[in-house]
Amino acid sequence: MWDIILESVRAVITGGILIYLLIIGKKADIQKQPGWQYIILGFAFIFFGMVVDISDNFDSLNRYIIIGDTKYEAFLEKVVGFLIGFLLLAIGFWKWIPVIIELRETRNALERSYGKLEDAKNIAEAASKTKSEFIANMSHELRTPLNSIVGFSDIMHKGIAGEMTDDQKGYVKDIHESSNKLLALINGILDMGQIDSGKMGLDYSSLNIKDLIEESIYPLKPQALKQNMKFQVEVESGVGTIEADEIQLRKVLGHLLENGLKFTPDGGVITVRAKRKVDIPGLQGDHLELSVKDTGSGIKSDDMPKLFRPFQQLEEFYTKKHEGVGLGLYFCKRIIEEHGGKIWAESEVGKGSRFVFVIPYKADKDNSEK
């Protein structure tokens, strides 16, 4: 009886292997590989040899499976099944040797390529860090003398250093305005370099959202009046205060407002809306959602992916009407990400654009310690 059970177990195991190979071969699409058919046939013959019993229970086993009429015939069937099966397996594995060698060579080549990619990645990261540090250092060195030029030209233009002719005042005014533009550009590059090099930490404090919006709008009111534009502020109840870096968040909001003024025709409206958000995909906890919506010409769908890339501008160089080098939105994106939030844009050509960012109400202390 135990011999029958043992033979049955062996047959079931061999049959299971055969079925498994058939399924794997079909899924992995390796049935066309050299030697695969030999391997399948080899296991089939071994399975046949397994189900042919040569024990003392030949007569009882012969009732359930088809074997030879005598024990001798059954023995021959078993031996022949095993011999043919192992012979076919040997042929199949022999034909698979080149495939195995090729796979091993491919794996080695991939490992070498991966090593080269890792080296290239490390070199690129080191070069990027060096570049960012260089930009930060150079911007700092340039900003120092520019501050002097801006300060002294302002003193001269106001007549504090002595009276000047009208022509001289015009020249000094040009120097002062151009220096301010160059200083703003250098400050932007300096901020970008500090972010990319990981040197810009966040100084968290408790901020009143409504006060932050109003204080960001205040210095832009003269330009808005000049363009006959209006600011609308909508702060939902329950917004309250938030933990964030006041200086950096003010820069972000200020840049979005300046963009709204810059790209909206005279007589337009810029709407600033703040509200508390709870369920935001990919983010946990309560978040502040702050948006700046304008009534400008809008942005083409093809240009949307360019918005938050450094040194990317939607206007062509020779036809551009607005100043800038394309760092503002990139800076906004990085600052919002440093706060643990995200920023995006929504726009429709002819109807205007809406820039939105969300940041958590509770400060991320890991970021503040960087």
GROMACS .gro file of N, CA, C and O in nm, residues 24-100:
model
  308
   24ILE      N    1   0.420   2.843  -1.727
   24ILE     CA    2   0.528   2.943  -1.729
   24ILE      C    3   0.575   2.969  -1.871
   24ILE      O    4   0.601   3.082  -1.911
   25GLY      N    5   0.590   2.861  -1.947
   25GLY     CA    6   0.635   2.876  -2.085
   25GLY      C    7   0.542   2.960  -2.167
   25GLY      O    8   0.583   3.041  -2.250
   26LYS      N    9   0.412   2.946  -2.143
   26LYS     CA   10   0.313   3.023  -2.217
   26LYS      C   11   0.313   3.170  -2.174
   26LYS      O   12   0.307   3.260  -2.257
   27LYS      N   13   0.320   3.194  -2.043
   27LYS     CA   14   0.318   3.331  -1.993
   27LYS      C   15   0.446   3.407  -2.028
   27LYS      O   16   0.442   3.524  -2.064
   28ALA      N   17   0.559   3.341  -2.012
   28ALA     CA   18   0.688   3.407  -2.036
   28ALA      C   19   0.726   3.407  -2.183
   28ALA      O   20   0.830   3.463  -2.220
   29ASP      N   21   0.643   3.342  -2.267
   29ASP     CA   22   0.669   3.337  -2.411
   29ASP      C   23   0.808   3.280  -2.442
   29ASP      O   24   0.884   3.335  -2.521
   30ILE      N   25   0.840   3.167  -2.375
   30ILE     CA   26   0.970   3.104  -2.400
   30ILE      C   27   0.953   2.968  -2.468
   30ILE      O   28   1.048   2.890  -2.475
   31GLN      N   29   0.832   2.942  -2.518
   31GLN     CA   30   0.809   2.815  -2.584
   31GLN      C   31   0.889   2.800  -2.712
   31GLN      O   32   0.914   2.689  -2.759
   32LYS      N   33   0.927   2.915  -2.769
   32LYS     CA   34   1.004   2.912  -2.894
   32LYS      C   35   1.155   2.902  -2.869
   32LYS      O   36   1.233   2.896  -2.965
   33GLN      N   37   1.195   2.903  -2.744
   33GLN     CA   38   1.339   2.894  -2.712
   33GLN      C   39   1.391   2.755  -2.747
   33GLN      O   40   1.318   2.655  -2.729
   34PRO      N   41   1.516   2.745  -2.794
   34PRO     CA   42   1.573   2.614  -2.828
   34PRO      C   43   1.575   2.520  -2.708
   34PRO      O   44   1.616   2.557  -2.599
   35GLY      N   45   1.524   2.397  -2.727
   35GLY     CA   46   1.529   2.297  -2.622
   35GLY      C   47   1.409   2.293  -2.531
   35GLY      O   48   1.396   2.198  -2.452
   36TRP      N   49   1.320   2.394  -2.540
   36TRP     CA   50   1.205   2.397  -2.448
   36TRP      C   51   1.112   2.277  -2.472
   36TRP      O   52   1.065   2.214  -2.377
   37GLN      N   53   1.088   2.245  -2.599
   37GLN     CA   54   1.001   2.131  -2.629
   37GLN      C   55   1.060   2.000  -2.577
   37GLN      O   56   0.988   1.912  -2.528
   38TYR      N   57   1.193   1.985  -2.586
   38TYR     CA   58   1.259   1.865  -2.535
   38TYR      C   59   1.240   1.852  -2.384
   38TYR      O   60   1.219   1.742  -2.330
   39ILE      N   61   1.248   1.963  -2.315
   39ILE     CA   62   1.232   1.960  -2.169
   39ILE      C   63   1.090   1.919  -2.131
   39ILE      O   64   1.068   1.837  -2.042
   40ILE      N   65   0.991   1.975  -2.201
   40ILE     CA   66   0.852   1.939  -2.175
   40ILE      C   67   0.828   1.790  -2.201
   40ILE      O   68   0.767   1.718  -2.120
   41LEU      N   69   0.877   1.742  -2.316
   41LEU     CA   70   0.859   1.599  -2.349
   41LEU      C   71   0.933   1.511  -2.248
   41LEU      O   72   0.883   1.403  -2.211
   42GLY      N   73   1.050   1.555  -2.205
   42GLY     CA   74   1.127   1.478  -2.108
   42GLY      C   75   1.050   1.459  -1.978
   42GLY      O   76   1.041   1.346  -1.925
   43PHE      N   77   0.991   1.567  -1.927
   43PHE     CA   78   0.911   1.555  -1.805
   43PHE      C   79   0.785   1.472  -1.829
   43PHE      O   80   0.737   1.402  -1.739
   44ALA      N   81   0.730   1.478  -1.950
   44ALA     CA   82   0.613   1.397  -1.981
   44ALA      C   83   0.646   1.248  -1.975
   44ALA      O   84   0.569   1.167  -1.919
   45PHE      N   85   0.762   1.208  -2.030
   45PHE     CA   86   0.802   1.067  -2.026
   45PHE      C   87   0.836   1.024  -1.883
   45PHE      O   88   0.805   0.911  -1.842
   46ILE      N   89   0.898   1.112  -1.807
   46ILE     CA   90   0.927   1.078  -1.667
   46ILE      C   91   0.796   1.062  -1.590
   46ILE      O   92   0.783   0.971  -1.505
   47PHE      N   93   0.700   1.147  -1.618
   47PHE     CA   94   0.569   1.133  -1.556
   47PHE      C   95   0.506   0.997  -1.590
   47PHE      O   96   0.449   0.928  -1.506
   48PHE      N   97   0.522   0.958  -1.717
   48PHE     CA   98   0.472   0.827  -1.759
   48PHE      C   99   0.540   0.715  -1.681
   48PHE      O  100   0.476   0.620  -1.635
   49GLY      N  101   0.673   0.727  -1.664
   49GLY     CA  102   0.746   0.627  -1.588
   49GLY      C  103   0.704   0.623  -1.442
   49GLY      O  104   0.704   0.517  -1.380
   50MET      N  105   0.665   0.740  -1.388
   50MET     CA  106   0.625   0.746  -1.248
   50MET      C  107   0.495   0.670  -1.223
   50MET      O  108   0.476   0.608  -1.118
   51VAL      N  109   0.403   0.677  -1.316
   51VAL     CA  110   0.272   0.616  -1.293
   51VAL      C  111   0.271   0.466  -1.323
   51VAL      O  112   0.169   0.400  -1.304
   52VAL      N  113   0.381   0.413  -1.372
   52VAL     CA  114   0.391   0.269  -1.397
   52VAL      C  115   0.456   0.204  -1.276
   52VAL      O  116   0.572   0.229  -1.244
   53ASP      N  117   0.386   0.124  -1.204
   53ASP     CA  118   0.433   0.069  -1.077
   53ASP      C  119   0.501  -0.066  -1.099
   53ASP      O  120   0.459  -0.146  -1.183
   54ILE      N  121   0.608  -0.099  -1.024
   54ILE     CA  122   0.676  -0.229  -1.031
   54ILE      C  123   0.677  -0.296  -0.894
   54ILE      O  124   0.760  -0.379  -0.863
   55SER      N  125   0.580  -0.253  -0.810
   55SER     CA  126   0.576  -0.307  -0.674
   55SER      C  127   0.498  -0.437  -0.671
   55SER      O  128   0.447  -0.485  -0.772
   56ASP      N  129   0.483  -0.489  -0.552
   56ASP     CA  130   0.408  -0.612  -0.533
   56ASP      C  131   0.259  -0.592  -0.556
   56ASP      O  132   0.184  -0.690  -0.567
   57ASN      N  133   0.215  -0.468  -0.557
   57ASN     CA  134   0.074  -0.437  -0.575
   57ASN      C  135   0.039  -0.412  -0.721
   57ASN      O  136  -0.048  -0.332  -0.753
   58PHE      N  137   0.109  -0.481  -0.810
   58PHE     CA  138   0.089  -0.459  -0.954
   58PHE      C  139  -0.055  -0.483  -0.994
   58PHE      O  140  -0.115  -0.404  -1.068
   59ASP      N  141  -0.112  -0.590  -0.945
   59ASP     CA  142  -0.246  -0.626  -0.988
   59ASP      C  143  -0.349  -0.520  -0.946
   59ASP      O  144  -0.438  -0.484  -1.023
   60SER      N  145  -0.337  -0.473  -0.820
   60SER     CA  146  -0.434  -0.373  -0.775
   60SER      C  147  -0.416  -0.239  -0.846
   60SER      O  148  -0.513  -0.170  -0.877
   61LEU      N  149  -0.290  -0.204  -0.872
   61LEU     CA  150  -0.264  -0.076  -0.940
   61LEU      C  151  -0.309  -0.081  -1.084
   61LEU      O  152  -0.354   0.017  -1.141
   62ASN      N  153  -0.299  -0.198  -1.145
   62ASN     CA  154  -0.334  -0.212  -1.286
   62ASN      C  155  -0.482  -0.190  -1.311
   62ASN      O  156  -0.525  -0.174  -1.424
   63ARG      N  157  -0.562  -0.189  -1.203
   63ARG     CA  158  -0.705  -0.164  -1.220
   63ARG      C  159  -0.734  -0.017  -1.253
   63ARG      O  160  -0.839   0.014  -1.310
   64TYR      N  161  -0.643   0.072  -1.210
   64TYR     CA  162  -0.671   0.216  -1.220
   64TYR      C  163  -0.593   0.285  -1.331
   64TYR      O  164  -0.636   0.389  -1.379
   65ILE      N  165  -0.478   0.233  -1.371
   65ILE     CA  166  -0.399   0.296  -1.476
   65ILE      C  167  -0.361   0.192  -1.580
   65ILE      O  168  -0.358   0.072  -1.553
   66ILE      N  169  -0.334   0.239  -1.700
   66ILE     CA  170  -0.302   0.147  -1.810
   66ILE      C  171  -0.152   0.120  -1.808
   66ILE      O  172  -0.071   0.210  -1.829
   67ILE      N  173  -0.114  -0.004  -1.782
   67ILE     CA  174   0.027  -0.043  -1.785
   67ILE      C  175   0.036  -0.175  -1.860
   67ILE      O  176  -0.063  -0.224  -1.916
   68GLY      N  177   0.152  -0.229  -1.864
   68GLY     CA  178   0.172  -0.357  -1.934
   68GLY      C  179   0.091  -0.470  -1.870
   68GLY      O  180   0.049  -0.463  -1.755
   69ASP      N  181   0.074  -0.577  -1.949
   69ASP     CA  182  -0.003  -0.691  -1.899
   69ASP      C  183   0.069  -0.767  -1.789
   69ASP      O  184   0.006  -0.836  -1.709
   70THR      N  185   0.202  -0.756  -1.786
   70THR     CA  186   0.279  -0.827  -1.684
   70THR      C  187   0.369  -0.728  -1.612
   70THR      O  188   0.391  -0.615  -1.659
   71LYS      N  189   0.424  -0.773  -1.499
   71LYS     CA  190   0.519  -0.690  -1.426
   71LYS      C  191   0.642  -0.660  -1.510
   71LYS      O  192   0.701  -0.552  -1.501
   72TYR      N  193   0.681  -0.759  -1.593
   72TYR     CA  194   0.800  -0.739  -1.677
   72TYR      C  195   0.775  -0.627  -1.776
   72TYR      O  196   0.860  -0.540  -1.797
   73GLU      N  197   0.656  -0.628  -1.841
   73GLU     CA  198   0.625  -0.522  -1.936
   73GLU      C  199   0.615  -0.386  -1.865
   73GLU      O  200   0.658  -0.284  -1.918
   74ALA      N  201   0.556  -0.389  -1.746
   74ALA     CA  202   0.549  -0.264  -1.669
   74ALA      C  203   0.687  -0.211  -1.636
   74ALA      O  204   0.714  -0.091  -1.642
   75PHE      N  205   0.778  -0.303  -1.599
   75PHE     CA  206   0.915  -0.262  -1.567
   75PHE      C  207   0.982  -0.199  -1.688
   75PHE      O  208   1.048  -0.096  -1.680
   76LEU      N  209   0.963  -0.264  -1.808
   76LEU     CA  210   1.022  -0.209  -1.930
   76LEU      C  211   0.964  -0.071  -1.962
   76LEU      O  212   1.036   0.020  -2.003
   77GLU      N  213   0.831  -0.058  -1.945
   77GLU     CA  214   0.769   0.071  -1.971
   77GLU      C  215   0.826   0.180  -1.879
   77GLU      O  216   0.851   0.293  -1.920
   78LYS      N  217   0.846   0.141  -1.754
   78LYS     CA  218   0.900   0.237  -1.658
   78LYS      C  219   1.041   0.277  -1.695
   78LYS      O  220   1.076   0.396  -1.698
   79VAL      N  221   1.124   0.177  -1.726
   79VAL     CA  222   1.264   0.205  -1.762
   79VAL      C  223   1.271   0.288  -1.889
   79VAL      O  224   1.345   0.388  -1.898
   80VAL      N  225   1.191   0.244  -1.989
   80VAL     CA  226   1.193   0.320  -2.116
   80VAL      C  227   1.146   0.464  -2.094
   80VAL      O  228   1.202   0.559  -2.148
   81GLY      N  229   1.040   0.481  -2.012
   81GLY     CA  230   0.991   0.615  -1.985
   81GLY      C  231   1.096   0.703  -1.920
   81GLY      O  232   1.117   0.817  -1.960
   82PHE      N  233   1.165   0.645  -1.820
   82PHE     CA  234   1.270   0.723  -1.753
   82PHE      C  235   1.387   0.752  -1.846
   82PHE      O  236   1.438   0.865  -1.851
   83LEU      N  237   1.431   0.654  -1.922
   83LEU     CA  238   1.546   0.673  -2.012
   83LEU      C  239   1.516   0.780  -2.117
   83LEU      O  240   1.596   0.870  -2.140
   84ILE      N  241   1.399   0.764  -2.183
   84ILE     CA  242   1.366   0.863  -2.285
   84ILE      C  243   1.347   1.002  -2.221
   84ILE      O  244   1.391   1.103  -2.275
   85GLY      N  245   1.282   1.005  -2.104
   85GLY     CA  246   1.260   1.131  -2.038
   85GLY      C  247   1.388   1.203  -2.002
   85GLY      O  248   1.406   1.321  -2.033
   86PHE      N  249   1.482   1.129  -1.937
   86PHE     CA  250   1.608   1.193  -1.900
   86PHE      C  251   1.693   1.227  -2.021
   86PHE      O  252   1.766   1.327  -2.023
   87LEU      N  253   1.682   1.146  -2.128
   87LEU     CA  254   1.755   1.176  -2.252
   87LEU      C  255   1.703   1.306  -2.313
   87LEU      O  256   1.781   1.394  -2.354
   88LEU      N  257   1.570   1.321  -2.318
   88LEU     CA  258   1.513   1.444  -2.372
   88LEU      C  259   1.545   1.565  -2.285
   88LEU      O  260   1.572   1.675  -2.337
   89LEU      N  261   1.545   1.545  -2.154
   89LEU     CA  262   1.586   1.655  -2.065
   89LEU      C  263   1.730   1.697  -2.090
   89LEU      O  264   1.763   1.816  -2.094
   90ALA      N  265   1.817   1.598  -2.107
   90ALA     CA  266   1.958   1.628  -2.134
   90ALA      C  267   1.974   1.706  -2.264
   90ALA      O  268   2.049   1.805  -2.270
   91ILE      N  269   1.900   1.662  -2.368
   91ILE     CA  270   1.908   1.734  -2.495
   91ILE      C  271   1.854   1.877  -2.479
   91ILE      O  272   1.913   1.974  -2.530
   92GLY      N  273   1.741   1.888  -2.408
   92GLY     CA  274   1.682   2.020  -2.389
   92GLY      C  275   1.773   2.115  -2.313
   92GLY      O  276   1.793   2.229  -2.354
   93PHE      N  277   1.831   2.068  -2.202
   93PHE     CA  278   1.923   2.154  -2.125
   93PHE      C  279   2.050   2.185  -2.204
   93PHE      O  280   2.105   2.296  -2.192
   94TRP      N  281   2.095   2.088  -2.284
   94TRP     CA  282   2.214   2.114  -2.366
   94TRP      C  283   2.186   2.225  -2.467
   94TRP      O  284   2.269   2.312  -2.491
   95LYS      N  285   2.066   2.223  -2.525
   95LYS     CA  286   2.029   2.330  -2.618
   95LYS      C  287   2.009   2.463  -2.547
   95LYS      O  288   2.016   2.570  -2.608
   96TRP      N  289   1.980   2.456  -2.418
   96TRP     CA  290   1.959   2.578  -2.343
   96TRP      C  291   2.089   2.642  -2.296
   96TRP      O  292   2.089   2.756  -2.250
   97ILE      N  293   2.199   2.572  -2.304
   97ILE     CA  294   2.327   2.626  -2.256
   97ILE      C  295   2.360   2.759  -2.322
   97ILE      O  296   2.395   2.857  -2.254
   98PRO      N  297   2.351   2.772  -2.458
   98PRO     CA  298   2.380   2.902  -2.520
   98PRO      C  299   2.287   3.013  -2.469
   98PRO      O  300   2.329   3.127  -2.452
   99VAL      N  301   2.158   2.976  -2.446
   99VAL     CA  302   2.063   3.076  -2.396
   99VAL      C  303   2.103   3.124  -2.257
   99VAL      O  304   2.100   3.243  -2.226
  100ILE      N  305   2.142   3.028  -2.171
  100ILE     CA  306   2.184   3.062  -2.035
  100ILE      C  307   2.309   3.150  -2.037
  100ILE      O  308   2.319   3.248  -1.963
   0.00000   0.00000   0.00000
